[in-house]
């Protein structure tokens, strides 16, 4: 396994402030043998360097998705949205360097030449139908889910890939890392979209040398 | 299933660890810090079940955002080429 000196050096300042996560379960310790995983695992996703590294990885993955021929020529083969999404999650898992359960689960499932079905399985339920006005608060734990901490933890474990049968502390640690990674992914993809749109508009305003743009359906 | 409190009484087994409530509440509060403030009314202490529920909601919303961004990216990629995409990334790196 390559050493993770770059990530640890960049987040060294944050780690001292955050302190270390309390790890009780040996199962989680066995998987997180890296020293810098204890110290504020979510802080490593916040650095701009991490985002840039992810952006370049994402671009490489997208190039593979498009069939690898894009040096100046317009490729009309489909870069479908699910393919882009899967490439994004794979790149995210690679960026995690396999030090977390969810990243290993994503890489393992993609190696099976299938989309991460854990993510797909969450699509059919409507994302936000719940009557969660801002005033509704606490007490009601039985909206539609099994009430209690264990039930919600189970739901949470199903949401994060590869974390169905983790103990609660390990699950919560995985979730915090996963959330930080997802936030970085959203930031990076948004930045990439913005840059692409800006460059596309810039190139279309100037003399188009590549090819006429195809209107998306 | 047994609540987490009963786990603390089991000892002698290397697999089952003592997961104390303090540990759990500590982790839950860390999780609460990660959630954006829009999901929680205030920084006051909220019950753990609520934090977990909000975490589930937040993860789902993040998934949804990634899906939407993937759609836009696929549309953009269909109309541009990789060299301009790479140029855009390099430009952002320099800025």
Coordinates of N, CA and C in Angstrom, one line a residue, chain A:
Chain A
X1 N 0.9 -1.2 0.0 CA 0.0 0.0 0.0 C 0.9 1.2 0.0
X2 N 0.6 2.2 -0.9 CA 1.5 3.4 -0.9 C 1.3 4.2 0.4
X3 N 2.3 4.9 0.8 CA 2.2 5.6 2.0 C 1.4 6.9 1.7
X4 N 0.7 7.3 2.7 CA -0.2 8.4 2.6 C 0.4 9.7 3.2
X5 N 1.6 9.9 2.8 CA 2.3 11.1 3.5 C 1.7 12.4 3.0
X6 N 1.2 12.4 1.8 CA 0.8 13.7 1.3 C -0.5 14.2 2.1
X7 N -1.4 13.2 2.3 CA -2.6 13.6 3.0 C -2.3 13.9 4.4
X8 N -1.4 13.2 5.0 CA -1.2 13.4 6.4 C -0.5 14.7 6.6
X9 N 0.4 15.1 5.7 CA 1.1 16.4 5.9 C 0.2 17.5 5.7
X10 N -0.8 17.4 4.8 CA -1.6 18.6 4.6 C -2.6 18.8 5.7
X11 N -3.0 17.7 6.3 CA -4.0 17.9 7.4 C -3.4 17.8 8.7
X12 N -2.1 18.0 8.8 CA -1.5 17.8 10.1 C -2.0 18.8 11.1
X13 N -2.2 20.0 10.6 CA -2.6 21.1 11.6 C -4.0 20.8 12.1
X14 N -4.9 20.3 11.2 CA -6.2 20.1 11.7 C -6.3 18.9 12.7
X15 N -5.4 17.9 12.5 CA -5.5 16.8 13.3 C -5.3 17.1 14.7
X16 N -4.3 17.9 15.0 CA -4.1 18.2 16.4 C -5.2 18.9 17.1
X17 N -5.9 19.7 16.3 CA -7.1 20.4 16.9 C -8.2 19.5 17.1
X18 N -8.5 18.6 16.2 CA -9.7 17.8 16.3 C -9.5 16.7 17.3
X19 N -8.3 16.3 17.5 CA -8.1 15.1 18.4 C -8.4 13.9 17.7
X20 N -8.4 12.8 18.4 CA -8.6 11.5 17.7 C -10.0 11.0 18.0
X21 N -10.4 10.3 17.0 CA -11.7 9.6 17.2 C -11.6 8.5 18.2
X22 N -12.6 8.3 19.0 CA -12.5 7.1 19.9 C -12.9 5.9 19.2
X23 N -12.0 4.9 19.1 CA -12.3 3.7 18.4 C -12.3 2.6 19.4
X24 N -13.5 1.9 19.5 CA -13.6 0.9 20.5 C -13.5 -0.5 19.9
X25 N -13.9 -0.6 18.6 CA -14.1 -2.0 18.1 C -12.8 -2.4 17.4
X26 N -12.3 -3.6 17.7 CA -11.1 -4.0 17.0 C -11.3 -4.3 15.6
X27 N -12.5 -4.5 15.2 CA -12.8 -4.7 13.7 C -12.5 -3.5 13.0
X28 N -12.9 -2.3 13.5 CA -12.6 -1.1 12.8 C -11.1 -0.8 12.9
X29 N -10.5 -1.1 14.0 CA -9.1 -0.8 14.1 C -8.3 -1.6 13.1
X30 N -8.7 -2.8 12.8 CA -8.0 -3.6 11.9 C -8.0 -3.0 10.5
X31 N -9.2 -2.5 10.2 CA -9.3 -1.9 8.8 C -8.6 -0.6 8.7
X32 N -8.6 0.2 9.8 CA -8.0 1.5 9.7 C -6.6 1.5 10.4
X33 N -5.7 0.8 9.8 CA -4.4 0.6 10.4 C -3.6 1.9 10.2
X34 N -4.0 2.7 9.2 CA -3.2 3.9 8.9 C -3.2 4.8 10.1
X35 N -2.1 5.5 10.4 CA -2.0 6.3 11.5 C -2.9 7.6 11.4
X36 N -2.9 8.1 10.2 CA -3.6 9.4 10.1 C -5.1 9.2 10.0
X37 N -5.6 8.0 10.0 CA -7.0 7.8 9.9 C -7.7 8.2 11.2
X38 N -7.0 8.1 12.3 CA -7.6 8.4 13.6 C -7.9 9.9 13.7
X39 N -7.0 10.6 13.1 CA -7.1 12.0 13.4 C -7.9 12.8 12.4
X40 N -9.2 13.1 12.8 CA -10.0 13.9 12.0 C -10.1 13.4 10.5
X41 N -10.7 12.2 10.3 CA -10.7 11.7 9.0 C -11.4 12.6 7.9
X42 N -12.3 13.4 8.4 CA -13.0 14.1 7.4 C -12.2 15.4 7.0
X43 N -11.2 15.7 7.7 CA -10.5 17.0 7.4 C -9.7 16.8 6.1
X44 N -9.3 15.5 5.8 CA -8.5 15.4 4.6 C -9.3 15.6 3.4
X45 N -10.6 15.6 3.5 CA -11.4 15.9 2.3 C -11.6 17.3 2.0
X46 N -11.2 18.1 3.0 CA -11.5 19.6 2.9 C -10.4 20.3 2.2
X47 N -9.2 19.7 2.0 CA -8.1 20.5 1.5 C -8.3 20.7 0.0
X48 N -7.9 21.8 -0.5 CA -8.0 22.1 -2.0 C -7.2 21.1 -2.8
X49 N -6.1 20.6 -2.2 CA -5.3 19.6 -2.9 C -6.1 18.4 -3.1
X50 N -6.8 17.9 -2.1 CA -7.6 16.7 -2.3 C -8.6 16.9 -3.4
X51 N -9.2 18.1 -3.5 CA -10.2 18.3 -4.5 C -9.6 18.3 -5.9
X52 N -8.4 18.9 -6.0 CA -7.8 18.9 -7.3 C -7.4 17.5 -7.7
X53 N -6.9 16.8 -6.7 CA -6.5 15.4 -7.1 C -7.7 14.6 -7.5
X54 N -8.8 14.8 -6.9 CA -10.0 14.2 -7.3 C -10.5 14.6 -8.6
X55 N -10.4 15.9 -8.9 CA -10.8 16.4 -10.2 C -10.0 15.7 -11.3
X56 N -8.7 15.6 -11.2 CA -7.9 15.0 -12.2 C -8.3 13.5 -12.3
X57 N -8.5 12.8 -11.2 CA -8.9 11.4 -11.3 C -10.2 11.3 -12.0
X58 N -11.1 12.2 -11.7 CA -12.4 12.2 -12.3 C -12.3 12.3 -13.8
X59 N -11.5 13.2 -14.2 CA -11.3 13.5 -15.6 C -10.8 12.3 -16.3
X60 N -9.8 11.6 -15.7 CA -9.3 10.4 -16.3 C -10.4 9.3 -16.4
X61 N -11.2 9.2 -15.4 CA -12.2 8.2 -15.4 C -13.3 8.6 -16.5
X62 N -13.5 9.9 -16.7 CA -14.5 10.3 -17.7 C -14.0 10.0 -19.1
X63 N -12.7 10.2 -19.2 CA -12.1 9.9 -20.5 C -12.2 8.5 -20.9
X64 N -12.1 7.6 -19.9 CA -12.3 6.2 -20.2 C -13.8 5.9 -20.5
X65 N -14.6 6.6 -19.8 CA -16.1 6.4 -20.1 C -16.4 6.8 -21.5
X66 N -15.7 7.8 -22.0 CA -16.1 8.3 -23.3 C -15.4 7.5 -24.4
X67 N -14.6 6.5 -24.1 CA -14.0 5.7 -25.1 C -12.6 6.1 -25.5
X68 N -12.1 7.1 -24.7 CA -10.7 7.4 -24.8 C -10.2 7.8 -26.2
X69 N -10.8 8.9 -26.7 CA -10.3 9.4 -28.0 C -10.4 10.8 -28.1
X70 N -10.4 11.5 -27.0 CA -10.8 12.9 -27.1 C -9.7 14.0 -27.3
X71 N -8.8 13.8 -28.2 CA -7.8 14.8 -28.3 C -8.2 15.7 -29.5
X72 N -9.2 16.6 -29.2 CA -9.6 17.6 -30.2 C -10.7 17.1 -31.1
X73 N -11.0 15.9 -31.1 CA -12.2 15.4 -31.9 C -13.4 15.3 -31.0
X74 N -14.5 15.5 -31.6 CA -15.8 15.4 -30.9 C -16.2 14.0 -30.9
X75 N -16.4 13.5 -29.7 CA -16.8 12.1 -29.6 C -18.3 12.1 -29.4
X76 N -19.0 11.4 -30.2 CA -20.5 11.4 -30.1 C -21.0 10.2 -29.3
X77 N -20.1 9.4 -28.9 CA -20.5 8.2 -28.1 C -21.1 8.7 -26.7
X78 N -21.9 7.9 -26.2 CA -22.7 8.3 -25.0 C -21.8 8.4 -23.8
X79 N -21.8 9.6 -23.2 CA -21.3 9.7 -21.8 C -22.5 9.8 -21.0
X80 N -23.2 8.7 -20.7 CA -24.5 8.8 -20.1 C -24.3 9.2 -18.6
X81 N -25.4 9.7 -18.1 CA -25.4 10.2 -16.7 C -25.0 9.1 -15.7
X82 N -25.6 7.9 -15.8 CA -25.2 6.9 -14.9 C -23.7 6.5 -15.0
X83 N -23.2 6.5 -16.2 CA -21.8 6.2 -16.4 C -21.0 7.3 -15.8
X84 N -21.4 8.5 -15.9 CA -20.6 9.6 -15.3 C -20.7 9.4 -13.8
X85 N -21.9 9.1 -13.3 CA -22.0 9.0 -11.8 C -21.1 7.9 -11.3
X86 N -21.2 6.7 -12.0 CA -20.4 5.6 -11.5 C -18.9 5.9 -11.6
X87 N -18.5 6.6 -12.6 CA -17.1 7.0 -12.7 C -16.7 7.9 -11.6
X88 N -17.7 8.8 -11.2 CA -17.4 9.7 -10.1 C -17.2 9.0 -8.8
X89 N -18.1 8.0 -8.6 CA -18.0 7.3 -7.3 C -16.7 6.4 -7.3
X90 N -16.4 5.9 -8.4 CA -15.1 5.1 -8.5 C -13.9 6.0 -8.2
X91 N -13.9 7.1 -8.8 CA -12.8 8.0 -8.6 C -12.7 8.5 -7.1
X92 N -13.9 8.6 -6.5 CA -13.9 9.0 -5.1 C -13.4 7.9 -4.3
X93 N -13.7 6.6 -4.6 CA -13.2 5.5 -3.8 C -11.7 5.4 -4.0
X94 N -11.2 5.7 -5.2 CA -9.8 5.6 -5.4 C -9.1 6.7 -4.6
X95 N -9.8 7.9 -4.6 CA -9.2 9.0 -3.8 C -9.1 8.6 -2.3
X96 N -10.0 7.8 -1.9 CA -10.0 7.4 -0.4 C -8.9 6.4 -0.1
X97 N -8.3 5.9 -1.2 CA -7.1 5.0 -1.1 C -7.5 3.7 -0.3
X98 N -8.8 3.4 -0.4 CA -9.2 2.1 0.2 C -9.0 2.0 1.7
X99 N -9.0 3.1 2.3 CA -8.8 3.0 3.8 C -10.1 3.0 4.5
X100 N -11.2 3.0 3.8 CA -12.5 3.0 4.5 C -13.4 1.9 3.9
X101 N -14.3 1.5 4.7 CA -15.2 0.4 4.2 C -15.9 0.8 2.9
X102 N -16.5 2.0 2.9 CA -17.3 2.3 1.7 C -16.5 2.4 0.5
X103 N -15.3 2.9 0.6 CA -14.5 3.0 -0.7 C -14.1 1.6 -1.2
X104 N -13.8 0.7 -0.2 CA -13.5 -0.7 -0.7 C -14.7 -1.4 -1.3
X105 N -15.9 -1.1 -0.7 CA -17.1 -1.7 -1.2 C -17.4 -1.2 -2.6
X106 N -17.2 0.1 -2.9 CA -17.4 0.7 -4.2 C -16.5 0.0 -5.2
X107 N -15.2 -0.1 -4.8 CA -14.2 -0.6 -5.8 C -14.5 -2.1 -6.0
X108 N -14.9 -2.8 -5.0 CA -15.2 -4.2 -5.2 C -16.4 -4.4 -6.1
X109 N -17.4 -3.6 -5.9 CA -18.6 -3.9 -6.7 C -18.4 -3.4 -8.1
X110 N -17.6 -2.4 -8.3 CA -17.3 -2.0 -9.7 C -16.4 -3.0 -10.4
X111 N -15.6 -3.7 -9.6 CA -14.7 -4.7 -10.2 C -15.6 -5.8 -10.8
X112 N -16.8 -6.0 -10.2 CA -17.6 -7.0 -10.7 C -18.4 -6.6 -11.9
X113 N -18.0 -5.5 -12.5 CA -18.5 -5.0 -13.8 C -20.0 -4.7 -13.6
X114 N -20.4 -4.3 -12.4 CA -21.7 -3.8 -12.2 C -21.7 -2.5 -11.5
X115 N -22.7 -1.7 -11.7 CA -22.8 -0.5 -11.0 C -23.0 -0.7 -9.5
X116 N -22.5 0.2 -8.6 CA -22.7 0.0 -7.2 C -24.2 -0.1 -6.9
X117 N -24.6 -1.4 -6.6 CA -26.1 -1.5 -6.5 C -26.6 -1.0 -5.2
X118 N -25.6 -0.8 -4.2 CA -26.1 -0.2 -3.0 C -26.6 1.2 -3.2
X119 N -25.9 1.9 -4.2 CA -26.4 3.2 -4.5 C -27.6 3.2 -5.3
X120 N -27.7 2.2 -6.2 CA -28.9 2.1 -7.1 C -30.1 1.8 -6.3
X121 N -29.9 1.0 -5.2 CA -31.1 0.5 -4.5 C -31.7 1.7 -3.8
X122 N -31.0 2.7 -3.6 CA -31.6 3.8 -2.8 C -32.4 4.8 -3.7
X123 N -32.4 4.5 -5.0 CA -33.1 5.5 -5.9 C -34.6 5.4 -5.9
X124 N -35.1 4.2 -5.9 CA -36.6 4.1 -6.0 C -37.3 4.8 -4.9
X125 N -36.9 4.7 -3.6 CA -37.6 5.5 -2.6 C -37.5 7.0 -2.9
X126 N -38.6 7.7 -2.8 CA -38.5 9.1 -3.1 C -37.6 9.8 -2.1
X127 N -36.8 10.7 -2.6 CA -35.8 11.3 -1.7 C -36.3 12.0 -0.6
X128 N -37.3 12.9 -0.8 CA -37.7 13.7 0.4 C -39.2 13.9 0.4
X129 N -39.9 12.8 0.8 CA -41.3 13.0 0.9 C -41.8 13.4 2.3
X130 N -40.9 13.4 3.2 CA -41.3 13.4 4.6 C -41.7 14.8 5.0
X131 N -42.6 14.9 5.9 CA -43.2 16.2 6.3 C -42.4 16.9 7.3
X132 N -41.2 17.2 6.8 CA -40.2 17.7 7.8 C -40.2 19.2 7.7
X133 N -41.3 19.9 8.2 CA -41.2 21.3 8.3 C -40.2 21.7 9.3
X134 N -39.8 22.9 9.3 CA -38.7 23.3 10.1 C -39.1 23.3 11.6
X135 N -40.4 23.3 11.9 CA -40.8 23.4 13.3 C -40.9 22.1 13.9
X136 N -41.1 21.1 13.1 CA -41.3 19.8 13.7 C -40.0 19.3 14.3
X137 N -40.1 18.8 15.5 CA -38.8 18.5 16.2 C -39.0 17.3 17.1
X138 N -38.0 16.7 17.4 CA -37.7 15.7 18.4 C -38.9 14.9 19.0
X139 N -38.7 13.9 19.7 CA -39.8 13.2 20.2 C -40.3 12.2 19.2
X140 N -40.8 12.6 18.1 CA -41.3 11.7 17.1 C -40.1 11.0 16.5
X141 N -40.0 9.8 16.8 CA -38.9 9.0 16.1 C -39.6 8.1 15.1
X142 N -40.9 8.0 15.1 CA -41.5 7.0 14.3 C -42.2 7.6 13.1
X143 N -41.5 8.3 12.3 CA -42.2 8.9 11.1 C -42.5 7.8 10.2
X144 N -41.5 7.1 9.7 CA -41.8 6.0 8.8 C -40.8 4.9 9.0
X145 N -39.7 5.2 9.7 CA -38.7 4.3 9.9 C -38.8 3.5 11.2
X146 N -38.1 2.4 11.4 CA -38.1 1.8 12.7 C -37.5 2.7 13.7
X147 N -38.3 2.9 14.8 CA -37.8 3.9 15.7 C -36.6 3.4 16.5
X148 N -36.0 4.3 17.2 CA -34.9 3.9 18.0 C -33.6 4.1 17.3
X149 N -32.6 4.0 18.0 CA -31.2 4.3 17.5 C -30.8 3.1 16.6
X150 N -31.1 1.9 17.0 CA -30.6 0.8 16.2 C -31.2 0.7 14.8
X151 N -32.5 1.1 14.8 CA -33.2 1.1 13.5 C -32.6 2.1 12.6
X152 N -32.4 3.3 13.1 CA -31.8 4.3 12.2 C -30.4 4.0 11.8
X153 N -29.7 3.4 12.8 CA -28.3 3.1 12.4 C -28.3 2.0 11.3
X154 N -29.3 1.2 11.3 CA -29.4 0.2 10.3 C -29.7 0.8 8.9
X155 N -30.6 1.8 8.9 CA -30.9 2.5 7.7 C -29.6 3.2 7.2
X156 N -28.9 3.8 8.1 CA -27.7 4.5 7.8 C -26.7 3.6 7.2
X157 N -26.6 2.4 7.8 CA -25.7 1.4 7.3 C -26.0 0.9 5.9
X158 N -27.3 1.0 5.5 CA -27.7 0.6 4.2 C -27.4 1.7 3.2
X159 N -27.4 2.9 3.6 CA -27.1 4.0 2.7 C -25.7 4.1 2.3
X160 N -24.8 3.8 3.2 CA -23.4 3.9 2.9 C -23.0 2.5 2.4
X161 N -22.3 2.5 1.3 CA -22.0 1.2 0.7 C -21.0 0.4 1.5
X162 N -21.3 -0.8 1.7 CA -20.4 -1.7 2.4 C -20.4 -1.6 3.9
X163 N -21.4 -1.0 4.5 CA -21.4 -0.8 5.9 C -22.6 -1.3 6.6
X164 N -23.1 -2.4 6.0 CA -24.4 -3.0 6.5 C -24.2 -3.6 7.9
X165 N -23.1 -4.2 8.1 CA -22.9 -5.0 9.3 C -21.7 -4.5 10.1
X166 N -21.7 -3.2 10.3 CA -20.6 -2.6 11.1 C -21.2 -2.3 12.5
X167 N -20.3 -2.3 13.4 CA -20.8 -1.8 14.7 C -21.0 -0.3 14.7
X168 N -21.7 0.1 15.7 CA -22.1 1.5 15.7 C -21.0 2.5 15.7
X169 N -19.9 2.4 16.5 CA -18.9 3.4 16.4 C -18.2 3.4 15.0
X170 N -17.9 2.2 14.5 CA -17.3 2.1 13.2 C -18.2 2.7 12.1
X171 N -19.5 2.4 12.3 CA -20.4 2.9 11.3 C -20.4 4.4 11.3
X172 N -20.5 5.0 12.5 CA -20.5 6.5 12.6 C -19.2 7.1 12.1
X173 N -18.1 6.4 12.3 CA -16.9 6.9 11.7 C -16.9 6.9 10.2
X174 N -17.4 5.7 9.7 CA -17.5 5.6 8.2 C -18.4 6.7 7.7
X175 N -19.5 6.9 8.4 CA -20.4 7.9 7.9 C -19.8 9.3 7.8
X176 N -19.1 9.6 8.8 CA -18.5 11.0 8.8 C -17.5 11.1 7.7
X177 N -16.7 10.1 7.4 CA -15.8 10.1 6.3 C -16.5 10.2 5.0
X178 N -17.6 9.4 4.9 CA -18.3 9.3 3.7 C -19.0 10.7 3.3
X179 N -19.5 11.3 4.4 CA -20.2 12.6 4.2 C -19.2 13.6 3.7
X180 N -18.0 13.6 4.3 CA -17.0 14.6 3.9 C -16.5 14.3 2.5
X181 N -16.4 13.1 2.1 CA -16.0 12.7 0.8 C -17.1 13.1 -0.2
X182 N -18.3 12.9 0.1 CA -19.4 13.3 -0.8 C -19.5 14.8 -1.0
X183 N -19.2 15.5 0.1 CA -19.2 17.0 0.0 C -18.1 17.4 -1.0
X184 N -17.0 16.8 -0.8 CA -15.9 17.2 -1.7 C -16.2 16.8 -3.2
X185 N -16.9 15.7 -3.3 CA -17.3 15.3 -4.7 C -18.2 16.3 -5.3
X186 N -19.2 16.7 -4.5 CA -20.1 17.7 -5.0 C -19.4 19.0 -5.4
X187 N -18.5 19.4 -4.5 CA -17.8 20.6 -4.8 C -17.0 20.5 -6.1
X188 N -16.2 19.3 -6.2 CA -15.4 19.1 -7.4 C -16.2 19.0 -8.6
X189 N -17.3 18.3 -8.6 CA -18.1 18.1 -9.8 C -18.7 19.5 -10.2
X190 N -19.1 20.2 -9.2 CA -19.7 21.5 -9.5 C -18.7 22.4 -10.1
X191 N -17.5 22.4 -9.6 CA -16.4 23.2 -10.1 C -16.1 22.8 -11.6
X192 N -16.1 21.5 -11.8 CA -15.8 21.0 -13.1 C -16.9 21.4 -14.1
X193 N -18.1 21.3 -13.6 CA -19.3 21.7 -14.5 C -19.2 23.1 -14.8
X194 N -18.9 23.9 -13.8 CA -18.8 25.4 -14.0 C -17.7 25.7 -15.0
X195 N -16.5 25.0 -14.9 CA -15.4 25.3 -15.8 C -15.7 24.9 -17.2
X196 N -16.3 23.7 -17.3 CA -16.7 23.2 -18.6 C -17.7 24.1 -19.3
X197 N -18.7 24.6 -18.6 CA -19.6 25.4 -19.2 C -19.0 26.8 -19.6
X198 N -18.1 27.3 -18.7 CA -17.5 28.5 -19.0 C -16.6 28.4 -20.3
X199 N -15.8 27.3 -20.3 CA -15.0 27.1 -21.5 C -15.8 26.8 -22.7
X200 N -16.9 26.1 -22.6 CA -17.7 25.8 -23.7 C -18.3 27.1 -24.3
X201 N -18.7 28.0 -23.4 CA -19.3 29.2 -23.9 C -18.2 30.1 -24.5
X202 N -17.0 30.0 -23.9 CA -15.9 30.9 -24.4 C -15.5 30.4 -25.8
X203 N -15.4 29.1 -25.9 CA -15.0 28.5 -27.2 C -16.1 28.7 -28.3
X204 N -17.3 28.7 -27.9 CA -18.4 28.9 -28.9 C -18.4 30.4 -29.3
X205 N -18.1 31.3 -28.4 CA -18.1 32.7 -28.8 C -17.0 33.0 -29.7
X206 N -15.8 32.4 -29.5 CA -14.7 32.6 -30.4 C -14.9 31.6 -31.6
X207 N -14.0 31.6 -32.5 CA -14.1 30.8 -33.7 C -14.1 29.3 -33.3
X208 N -15.2 28.6 -33.6 CA -15.2 27.2 -33.2 C -14.3 26.4 -34.2
X209 N -13.3 25.9 -33.7 CA -12.4 25.1 -34.5 C -12.6 23.6 -34.3
X210 N -13.2 23.2 -33.2 CA -13.3 21.8 -33.0 C -14.4 21.2 -33.8
X211 N -15.6 21.5 -33.5 CA -16.8 20.9 -34.2 C -18.0 21.7 -33.8
X212 N -19.0 21.7 -34.6 CA -20.2 22.4 -34.1 C -20.8 21.6 -32.9
X213 N -21.4 22.4 -32.1 CA -21.9 21.7 -30.9 C -23.2 21.1 -31.2
X214 N -23.4 20.0 -30.5 CA -24.6 19.2 -30.7 C -25.6 19.6 -29.6
X215 N -26.8 20.0 -30.0 CA -27.7 20.4 -29.0 C -28.2 19.1 -28.2
X216 N -28.1 19.2 -26.9 CA -28.5 18.1 -26.1 C -30.0 17.9 -26.2
X217 N -30.5 16.7 -26.2 CA -31.9 16.5 -26.3 C -32.7 16.9 -25.1

